Coordinates of C-alpha atoms and ligand atoms in Angstrom, one line a residue:
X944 CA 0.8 -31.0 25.1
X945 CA 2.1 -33.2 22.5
X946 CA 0.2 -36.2 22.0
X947 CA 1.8 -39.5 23.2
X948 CA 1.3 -40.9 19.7
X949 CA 2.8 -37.7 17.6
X950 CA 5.9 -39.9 16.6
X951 CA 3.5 -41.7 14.5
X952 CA 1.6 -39.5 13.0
X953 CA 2.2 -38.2 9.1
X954 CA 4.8 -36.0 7.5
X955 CA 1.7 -33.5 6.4
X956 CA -0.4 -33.7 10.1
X957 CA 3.2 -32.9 11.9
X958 CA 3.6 -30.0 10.1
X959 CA 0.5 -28.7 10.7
X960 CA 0.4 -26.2 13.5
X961 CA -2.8 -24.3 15.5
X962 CA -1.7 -20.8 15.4
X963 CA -1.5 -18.4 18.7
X964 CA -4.1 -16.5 16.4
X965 CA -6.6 -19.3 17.3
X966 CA -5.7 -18.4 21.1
X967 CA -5.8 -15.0 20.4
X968 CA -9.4 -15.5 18.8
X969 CA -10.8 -17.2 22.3
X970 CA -10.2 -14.3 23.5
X971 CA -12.4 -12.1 21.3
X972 CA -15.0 -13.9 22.3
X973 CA -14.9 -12.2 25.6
X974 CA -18.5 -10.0 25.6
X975 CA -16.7 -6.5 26.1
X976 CA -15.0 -7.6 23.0
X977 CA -16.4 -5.4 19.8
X978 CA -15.1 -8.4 16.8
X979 CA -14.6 -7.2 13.1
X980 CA -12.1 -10.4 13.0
X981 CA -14.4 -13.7 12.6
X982 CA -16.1 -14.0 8.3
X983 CA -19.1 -14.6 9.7
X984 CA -22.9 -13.6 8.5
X985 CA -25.1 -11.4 10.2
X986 CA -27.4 -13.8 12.7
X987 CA -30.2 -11.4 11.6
X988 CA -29.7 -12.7 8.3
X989 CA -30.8 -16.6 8.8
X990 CA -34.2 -17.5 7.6
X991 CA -35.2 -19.3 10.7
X992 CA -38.8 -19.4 9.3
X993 CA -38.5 -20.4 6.1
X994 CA -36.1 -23.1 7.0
X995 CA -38.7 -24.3 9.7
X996 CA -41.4 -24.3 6.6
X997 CA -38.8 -26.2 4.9
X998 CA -38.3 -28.9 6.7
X999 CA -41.4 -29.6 7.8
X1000 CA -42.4 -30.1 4.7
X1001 CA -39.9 -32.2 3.9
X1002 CA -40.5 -34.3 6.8
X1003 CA -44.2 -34.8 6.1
X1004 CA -44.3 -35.2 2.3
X1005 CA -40.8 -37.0 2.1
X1006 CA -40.2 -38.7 4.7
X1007 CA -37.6 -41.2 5.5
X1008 CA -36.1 -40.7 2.0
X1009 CA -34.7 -37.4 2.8
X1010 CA -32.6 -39.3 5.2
X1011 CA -30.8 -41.7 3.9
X1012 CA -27.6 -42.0 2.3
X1013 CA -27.5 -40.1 -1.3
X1014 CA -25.0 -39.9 -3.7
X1015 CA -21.6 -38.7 -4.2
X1016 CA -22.1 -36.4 -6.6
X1017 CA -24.8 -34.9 -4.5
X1018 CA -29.2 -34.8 -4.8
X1019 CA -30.3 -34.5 -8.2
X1020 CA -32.6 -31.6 -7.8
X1021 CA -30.2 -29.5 -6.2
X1022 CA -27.6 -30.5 -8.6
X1023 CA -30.0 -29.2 -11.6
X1024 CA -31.5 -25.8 -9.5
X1025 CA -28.1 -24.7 -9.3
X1026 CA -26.9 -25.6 -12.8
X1027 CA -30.0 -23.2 -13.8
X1028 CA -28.8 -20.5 -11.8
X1029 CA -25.4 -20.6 -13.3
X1030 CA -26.7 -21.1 -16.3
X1031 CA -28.3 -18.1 -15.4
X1032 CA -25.0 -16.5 -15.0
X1033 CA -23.4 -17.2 -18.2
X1034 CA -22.1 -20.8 -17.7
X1035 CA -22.2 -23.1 -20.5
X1036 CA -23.0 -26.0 -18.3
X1037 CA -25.5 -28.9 -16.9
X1038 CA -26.1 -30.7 -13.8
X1039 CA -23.3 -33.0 -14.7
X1040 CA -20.9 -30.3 -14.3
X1041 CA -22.3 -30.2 -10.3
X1042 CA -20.6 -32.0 -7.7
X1043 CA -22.4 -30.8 -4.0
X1044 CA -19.5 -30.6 -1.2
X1045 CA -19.4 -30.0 2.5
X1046 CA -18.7 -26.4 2.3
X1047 CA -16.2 -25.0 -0.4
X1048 CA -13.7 -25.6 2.6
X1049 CA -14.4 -29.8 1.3
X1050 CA -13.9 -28.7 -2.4
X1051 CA -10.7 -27.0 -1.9
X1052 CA -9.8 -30.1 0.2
X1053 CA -10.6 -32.1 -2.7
X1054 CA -8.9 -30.2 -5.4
X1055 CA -5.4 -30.3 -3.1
X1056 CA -5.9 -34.3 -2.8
X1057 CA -6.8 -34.3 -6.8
X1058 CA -3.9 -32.5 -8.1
X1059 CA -1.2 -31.9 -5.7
X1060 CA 2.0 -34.2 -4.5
X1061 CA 4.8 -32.6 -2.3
X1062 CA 6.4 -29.8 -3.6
X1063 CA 4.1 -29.2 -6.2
X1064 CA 3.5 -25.6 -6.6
X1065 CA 0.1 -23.4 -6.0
X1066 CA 0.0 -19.7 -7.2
X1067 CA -2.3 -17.6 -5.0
X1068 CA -3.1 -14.2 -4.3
X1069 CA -0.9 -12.1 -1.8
X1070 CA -3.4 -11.5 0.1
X1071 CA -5.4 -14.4 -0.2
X1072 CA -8.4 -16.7 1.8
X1073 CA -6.0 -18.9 4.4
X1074 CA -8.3 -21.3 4.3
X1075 CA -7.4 -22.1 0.9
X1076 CA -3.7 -22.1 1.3
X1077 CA -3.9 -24.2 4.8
X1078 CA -6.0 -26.6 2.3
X1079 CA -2.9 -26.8 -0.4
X1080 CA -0.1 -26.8 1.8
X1081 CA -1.8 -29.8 3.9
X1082 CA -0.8 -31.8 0.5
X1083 CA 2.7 -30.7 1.2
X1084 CA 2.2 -27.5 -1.9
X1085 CA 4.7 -24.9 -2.0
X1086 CA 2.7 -21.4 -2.2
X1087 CA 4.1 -18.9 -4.6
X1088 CA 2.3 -15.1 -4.2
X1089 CA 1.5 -13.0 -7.0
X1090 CA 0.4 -9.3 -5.8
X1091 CA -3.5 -8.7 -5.7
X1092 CA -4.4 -4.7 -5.8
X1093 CA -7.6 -2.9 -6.2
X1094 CA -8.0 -4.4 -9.9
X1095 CA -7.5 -8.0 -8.8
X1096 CA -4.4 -10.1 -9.6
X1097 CA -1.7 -8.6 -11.0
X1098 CA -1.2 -10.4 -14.8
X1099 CA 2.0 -9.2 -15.7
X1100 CA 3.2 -10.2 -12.2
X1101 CA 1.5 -13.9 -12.4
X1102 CA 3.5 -14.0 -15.9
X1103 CA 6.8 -13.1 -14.3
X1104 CA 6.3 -15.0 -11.2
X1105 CA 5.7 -18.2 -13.6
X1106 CA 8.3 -17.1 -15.5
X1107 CA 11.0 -17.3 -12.6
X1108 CA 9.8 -20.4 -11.4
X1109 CA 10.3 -22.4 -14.6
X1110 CA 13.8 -21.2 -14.8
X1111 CA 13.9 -23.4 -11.7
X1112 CA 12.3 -26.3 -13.1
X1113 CA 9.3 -25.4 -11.7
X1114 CA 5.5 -25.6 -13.4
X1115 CA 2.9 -24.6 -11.2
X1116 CA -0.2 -26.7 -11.8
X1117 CA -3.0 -24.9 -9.9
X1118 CA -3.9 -21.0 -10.0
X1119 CA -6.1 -20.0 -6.9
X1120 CA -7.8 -17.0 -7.2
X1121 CA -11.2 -15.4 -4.9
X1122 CA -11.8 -12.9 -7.9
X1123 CA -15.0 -11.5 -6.6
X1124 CA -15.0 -9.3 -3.1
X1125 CA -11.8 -11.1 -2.0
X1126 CA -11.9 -12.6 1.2
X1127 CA -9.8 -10.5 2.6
X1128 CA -9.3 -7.5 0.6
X1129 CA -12.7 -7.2 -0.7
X1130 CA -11.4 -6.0 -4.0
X1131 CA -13.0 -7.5 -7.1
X1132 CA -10.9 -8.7 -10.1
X1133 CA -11.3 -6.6 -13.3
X1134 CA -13.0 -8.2 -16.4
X1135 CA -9.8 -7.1 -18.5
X1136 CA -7.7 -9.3 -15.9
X1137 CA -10.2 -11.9 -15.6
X1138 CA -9.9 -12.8 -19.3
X1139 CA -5.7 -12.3 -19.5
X1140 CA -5.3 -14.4 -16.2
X1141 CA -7.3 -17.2 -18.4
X1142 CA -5.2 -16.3 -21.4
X1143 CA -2.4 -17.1 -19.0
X1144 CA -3.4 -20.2 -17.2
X1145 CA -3.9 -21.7 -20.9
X1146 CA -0.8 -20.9 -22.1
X1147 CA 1.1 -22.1 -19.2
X1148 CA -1.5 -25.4 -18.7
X1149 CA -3.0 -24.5 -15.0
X1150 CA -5.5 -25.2 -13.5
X1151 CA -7.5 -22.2 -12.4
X1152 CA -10.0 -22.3 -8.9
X1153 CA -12.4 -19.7 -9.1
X1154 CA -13.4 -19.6 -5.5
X1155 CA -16.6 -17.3 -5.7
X1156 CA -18.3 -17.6 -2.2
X1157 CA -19.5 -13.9 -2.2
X1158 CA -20.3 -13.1 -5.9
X1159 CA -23.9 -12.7 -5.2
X1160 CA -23.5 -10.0 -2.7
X1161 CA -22.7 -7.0 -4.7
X1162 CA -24.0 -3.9 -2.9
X1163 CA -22.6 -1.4 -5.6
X1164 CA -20.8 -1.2 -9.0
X1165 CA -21.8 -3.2 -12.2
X1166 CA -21.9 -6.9 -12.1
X1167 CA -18.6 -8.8 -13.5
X1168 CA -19.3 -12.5 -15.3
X1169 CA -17.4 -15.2 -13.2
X1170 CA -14.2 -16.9 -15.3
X1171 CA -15.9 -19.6 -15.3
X1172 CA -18.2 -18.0 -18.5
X1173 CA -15.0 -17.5 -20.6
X1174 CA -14.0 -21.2 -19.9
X1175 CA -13.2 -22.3 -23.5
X1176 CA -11.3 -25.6 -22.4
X1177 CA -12.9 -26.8 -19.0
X1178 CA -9.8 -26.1 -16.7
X1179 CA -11.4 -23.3 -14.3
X1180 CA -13.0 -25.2 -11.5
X1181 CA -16.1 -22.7 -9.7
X1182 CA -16.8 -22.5 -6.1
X1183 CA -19.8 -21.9 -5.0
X1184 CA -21.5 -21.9 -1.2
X1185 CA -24.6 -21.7 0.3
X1186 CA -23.3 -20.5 3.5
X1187 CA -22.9 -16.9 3.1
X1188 CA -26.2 -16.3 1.3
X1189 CA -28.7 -18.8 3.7
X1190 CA -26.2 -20.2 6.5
X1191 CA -22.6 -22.0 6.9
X1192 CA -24.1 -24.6 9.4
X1193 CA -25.8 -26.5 6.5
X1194 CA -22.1 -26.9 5.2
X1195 CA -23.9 -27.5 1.7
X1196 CA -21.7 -26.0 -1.2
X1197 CA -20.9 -26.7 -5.3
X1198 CA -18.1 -27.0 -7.1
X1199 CA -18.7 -26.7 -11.1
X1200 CA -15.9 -28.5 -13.1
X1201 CA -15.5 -30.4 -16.7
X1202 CA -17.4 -33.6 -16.7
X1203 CA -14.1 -35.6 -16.5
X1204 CA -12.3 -33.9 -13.9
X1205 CA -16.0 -33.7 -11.7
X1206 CA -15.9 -37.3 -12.0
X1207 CA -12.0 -37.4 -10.6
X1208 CA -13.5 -35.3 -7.6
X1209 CA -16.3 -37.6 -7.2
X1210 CA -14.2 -40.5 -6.5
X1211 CA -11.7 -38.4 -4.5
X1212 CA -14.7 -37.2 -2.3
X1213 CA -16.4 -40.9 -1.6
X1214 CA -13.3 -41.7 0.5
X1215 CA -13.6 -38.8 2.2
X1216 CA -17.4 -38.8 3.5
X1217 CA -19.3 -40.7 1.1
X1218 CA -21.9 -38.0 0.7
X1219 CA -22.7 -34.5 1.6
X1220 CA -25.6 -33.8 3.9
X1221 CA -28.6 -34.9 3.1
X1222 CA -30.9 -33.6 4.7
X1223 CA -29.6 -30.1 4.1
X1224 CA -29.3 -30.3 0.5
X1225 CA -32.8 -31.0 -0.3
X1226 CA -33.3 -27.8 2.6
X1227 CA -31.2 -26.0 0.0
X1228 CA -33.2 -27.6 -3.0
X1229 CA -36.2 -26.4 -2.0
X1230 CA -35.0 -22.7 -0.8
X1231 CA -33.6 -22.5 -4.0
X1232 CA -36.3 -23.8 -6.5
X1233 CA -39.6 -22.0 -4.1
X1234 CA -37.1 -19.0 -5.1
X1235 CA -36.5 -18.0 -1.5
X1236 CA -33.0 -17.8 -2.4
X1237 CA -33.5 -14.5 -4.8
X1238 CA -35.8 -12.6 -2.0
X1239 CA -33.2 -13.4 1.0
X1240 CA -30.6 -12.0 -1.3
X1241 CA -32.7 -8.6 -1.5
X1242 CA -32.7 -8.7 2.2
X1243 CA -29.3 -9.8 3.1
X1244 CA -28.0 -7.3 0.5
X1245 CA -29.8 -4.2 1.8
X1246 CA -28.6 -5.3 5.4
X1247 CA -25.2 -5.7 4.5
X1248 CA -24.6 -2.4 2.2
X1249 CA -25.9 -0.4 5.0
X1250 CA -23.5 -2.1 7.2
X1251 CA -20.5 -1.5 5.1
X1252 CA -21.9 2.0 4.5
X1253 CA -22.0 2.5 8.4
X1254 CA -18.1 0.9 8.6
X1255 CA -16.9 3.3 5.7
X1256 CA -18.8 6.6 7.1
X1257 CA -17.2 5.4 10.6
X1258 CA -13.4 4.8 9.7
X1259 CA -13.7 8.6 8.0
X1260 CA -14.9 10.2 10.7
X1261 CA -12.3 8.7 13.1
X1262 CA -9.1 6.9 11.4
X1263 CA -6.2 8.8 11.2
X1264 CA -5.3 10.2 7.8
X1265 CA -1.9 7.8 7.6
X1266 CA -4.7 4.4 7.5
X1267 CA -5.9 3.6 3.8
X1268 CA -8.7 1.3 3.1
X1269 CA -10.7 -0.8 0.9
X1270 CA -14.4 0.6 -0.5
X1271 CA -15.4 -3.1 -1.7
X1272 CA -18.6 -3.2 -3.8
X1273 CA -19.9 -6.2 -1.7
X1274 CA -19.0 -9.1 0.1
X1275 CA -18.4 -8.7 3.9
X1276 CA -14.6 -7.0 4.6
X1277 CA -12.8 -4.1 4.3
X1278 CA -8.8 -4.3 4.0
X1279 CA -6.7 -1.3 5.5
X1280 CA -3.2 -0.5 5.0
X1281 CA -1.4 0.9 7.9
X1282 CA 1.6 2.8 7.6
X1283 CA 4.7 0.4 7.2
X1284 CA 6.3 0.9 11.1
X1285 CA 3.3 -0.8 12.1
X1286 CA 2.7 -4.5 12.8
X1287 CA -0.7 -5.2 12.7
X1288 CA 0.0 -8.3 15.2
X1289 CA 1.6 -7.0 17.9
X1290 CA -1.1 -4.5 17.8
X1291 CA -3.8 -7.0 18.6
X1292 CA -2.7 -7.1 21.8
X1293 CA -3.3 -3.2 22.7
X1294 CA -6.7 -3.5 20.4
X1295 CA -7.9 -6.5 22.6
X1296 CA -7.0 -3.6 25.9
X1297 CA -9.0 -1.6 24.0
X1298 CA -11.7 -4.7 23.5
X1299 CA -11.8 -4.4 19.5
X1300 CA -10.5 -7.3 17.7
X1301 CA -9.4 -7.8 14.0
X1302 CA -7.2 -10.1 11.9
X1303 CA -4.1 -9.4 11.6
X1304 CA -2.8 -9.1 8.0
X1305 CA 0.3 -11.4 7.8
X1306 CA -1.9 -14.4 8.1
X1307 CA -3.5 -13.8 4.7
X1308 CA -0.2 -14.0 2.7
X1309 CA 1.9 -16.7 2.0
X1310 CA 4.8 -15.3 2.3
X1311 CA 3.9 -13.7 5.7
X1312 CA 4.5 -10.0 4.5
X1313 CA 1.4 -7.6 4.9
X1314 CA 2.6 -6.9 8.5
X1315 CA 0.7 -3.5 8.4
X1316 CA -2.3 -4.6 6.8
X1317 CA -5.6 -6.2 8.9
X1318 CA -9.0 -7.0 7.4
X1319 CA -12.2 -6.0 9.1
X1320 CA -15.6 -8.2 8.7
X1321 CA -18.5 -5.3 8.3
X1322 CA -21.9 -7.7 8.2
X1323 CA -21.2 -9.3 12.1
X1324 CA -21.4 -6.5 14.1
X1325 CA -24.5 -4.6 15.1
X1326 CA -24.9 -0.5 14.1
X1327 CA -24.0 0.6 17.6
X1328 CA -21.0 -1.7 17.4
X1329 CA -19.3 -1.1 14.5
X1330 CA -19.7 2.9 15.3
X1331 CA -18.1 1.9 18.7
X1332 CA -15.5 -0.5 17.7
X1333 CA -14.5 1.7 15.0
X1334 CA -13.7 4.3 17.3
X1335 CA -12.0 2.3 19.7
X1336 CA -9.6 0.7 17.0
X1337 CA -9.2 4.1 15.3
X1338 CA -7.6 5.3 19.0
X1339 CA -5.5 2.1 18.9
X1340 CA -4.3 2.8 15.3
X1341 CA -3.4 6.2 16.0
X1342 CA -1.8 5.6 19.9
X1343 CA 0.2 2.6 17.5
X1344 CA 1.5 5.5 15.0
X1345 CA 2.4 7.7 17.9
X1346 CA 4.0 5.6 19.6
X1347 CA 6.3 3.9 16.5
X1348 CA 6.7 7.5 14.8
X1349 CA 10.6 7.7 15.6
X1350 CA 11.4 3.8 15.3
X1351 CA 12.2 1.3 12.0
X1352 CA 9.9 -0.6 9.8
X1353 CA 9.0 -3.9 12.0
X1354 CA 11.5 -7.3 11.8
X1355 CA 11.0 -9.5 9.8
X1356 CA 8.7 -12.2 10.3
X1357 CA 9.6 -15.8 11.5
X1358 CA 7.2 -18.5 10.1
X1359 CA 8.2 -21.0 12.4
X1360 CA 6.5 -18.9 15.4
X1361 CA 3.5 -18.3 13.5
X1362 CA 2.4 -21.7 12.3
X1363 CA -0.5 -22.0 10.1
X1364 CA -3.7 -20.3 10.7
X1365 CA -7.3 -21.8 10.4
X1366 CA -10.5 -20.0 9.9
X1367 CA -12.9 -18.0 8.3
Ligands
PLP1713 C1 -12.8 -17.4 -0.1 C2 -13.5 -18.4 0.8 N1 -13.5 -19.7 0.3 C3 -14.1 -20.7 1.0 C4 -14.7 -20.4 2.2 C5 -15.3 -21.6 2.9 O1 -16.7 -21.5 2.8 P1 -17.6 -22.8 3.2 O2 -18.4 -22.3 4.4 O3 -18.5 -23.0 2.0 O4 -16.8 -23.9 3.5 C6 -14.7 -19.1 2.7 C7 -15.3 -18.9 4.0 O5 -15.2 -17.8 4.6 C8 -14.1 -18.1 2.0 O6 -14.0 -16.9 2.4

């Protein structure tokens, strides 16, 4: 029901639209439902106890001062263990290059209020985190995709695509990019396209996010250095979260950016909520500098490569040879291709029959193509889950195939029916 006051409210709020994906999402949370569709850590993977040791140490050696107000910018120590520890990883940076957010959700929200007016244009990945695009188009962005395969974002492509939109007067101003386990491909940008996607974001004056939420969960492969370490002229701003490696409900995240520009964010982000969390970001300071961070990660890591081992070893023994898929080398999804017939969203309904649920690829691109595609979260889902939800969505794939084998690839999507889609 519309609200009796939706006449008034904004251009932006009218347009923005709950998705039937949301409703379709209640209904995963039915318990017969086996759910691969939610980005959500493992529960086993919370340090309860450490946390508990955490604050009650903060409570009886600090006191009321962990309480109170703090700055925008975020709590000094916390602010200088994480500029260590991306110092660490290459960064040429202090703790003045640290603002603290409310999740990387909040830093994305600050960037689009920061840079963008209506009909300013955003280049993302197709796929890409919707999260991110929800965040630019609230600010009234026009998205423009550039393909994103199993090496990353395609250069050439970004060229072209910047190319075409000049010839119409347009100069996109921000480059959003998830180059490390993509959320929601899982695929991991190469270090030769890491360096010409700089090369290009200089030449054409962009600004570049480098939303990095999973980089420290590599299960396999050789580490790649973040953009942000080949950053000669301070315009890649770097994401980073708490909430994958200890736990999302702090909502206690970082954003790395040139002194200047940080400072910009810093005044954007006081009229949004003054300060992050307290409380949790001395939690945070503490798990980081006791270096409980760097032991969790062993543990989480372990947990979750044997998880997306268990996924992979399950989708060979039981999807049909016309599904392709991801092999990420960390982070939590895999991404699979069905054949083109297919539309991954009408599907949902016979998978949710079949209580298995997923999300449905369109939703991850801007332009709403990817019909066949859907992306799988591996690190939710207990051992005896995934095996059984793999098989029941491998007999949904393959009753889907049978049953479109003689008909035309799917219509064409219609945005207007989809609306926007919120979540991890
Ligand atoms: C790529 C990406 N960026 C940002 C976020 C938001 O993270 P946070 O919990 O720090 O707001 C997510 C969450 O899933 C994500 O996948």
């Amino acid at each position: 029901m519309p609200s009796k006051f939706s006449h008034l409210y904004s251009k932006n709020a009218k347009e923005m639209k709950a998705s039937e994906i949301r409703e379709l999402l209640k209904l995963t949370e039915r318990k017969e439902v086996i759910s691969f569709a939610g980005g959500l850590p493992s529960p086993e993977a919370f340090p309860v106890d450490k946390v508990r040791e955490i604050c009650n140490y903060l409570l009886d050696e600090k006191g009321p001062n962990i309480l109170q107000y703090g700055t925008t910018e975020g709590v000094t120590e916390l602010r200088k263990a994480i500029a260590d520890r991306m110092v660490g990883k290459g960064m040429n940076i202090n703790y003045h290059n640290v603002l603290i957010t409310a999740g990387s959700q909040q830093a994305l929200d600050l960037i689009g209020k920061t840079f963008l007016d209506p009909d300013d244009t955003v280049i993302v990945g197709a796929p890409t985190y919707m999260g991110g695009t929800n965040a630019f188009r609230s600010y009234g962005a026009l998205l423009e995709s550039v393909p994103v395969d199993e090496e990353g974002m395609d250069p050439e492509a970004l060229e072209d695509k910047i190319k075409q939109l000049q010839m119409h007067g347009r100069n996109p101003e921000l480059l959003y990019l998830v180059p490390a386990f993509q959320n929601p491909s899982g695929v991991t940008m190469t270090m030769e396209r890491r360096k010409r996607v700089l090369e290009i974001a200089r030449e054409y004056d962009m600004v570049v996010i480098e939303d990095a939420p999973y980089s420290e969960l590599r299960y396999s492969g050789q580490a790649i250095k973040p953009m942000k370490t080949m950053d000669e002229d301070g315009r890649v701003i770097y994401l980073g979260t708490f909430s994958k490696v200890l736990a999302p409900g702090f909502r206690v995240a970082w954003c790395i950016a040139d002194k200047d520009l940080l400072n910009k964010l810093i005044i954007v982000k006081q009229a949004a909520d003054l300060c992050t969390n307290t409380f949790g970001q001395h939690i945070a300071a503490e798990y980081l500098t006791r270096g409980y961070l760097d032991q969790h990660l062993e543990k989480i890591k372990s947990l979750y490569k044997h998880k997306r081992d268990r996924m992979l070893a399950a989708m060979d023994r039981h999807f049909p040879a016309e599904a392709k898929w991801t092999k990420p080398e960390g982070g939590m999804f895999i991404w699979v291709t069905l054949p083109e017939n297919i539309d991954t969203k009408e599907m949902f309904t016979r998978a949710l029959e079949n209580n298995v649920a997923y999300v449905h690829g369109a939703s991850f691109f801007a332009d709403r193509s990817g019909r066949n595609t859907m992306r799988l979260n591996f690190t939710y889902a207990t051992d005896a889950e995934i095996d059984e939800g793999i098989k029941r969505l491998a007999e949904t794939v393959r009753n889907e195939i049978a049953m479109h084998k003689k008909e035309t690839p799917a219509k064409d999507f219609r945005p207007d029916e989809d609306g926007m889609v919120f979540g991890v």
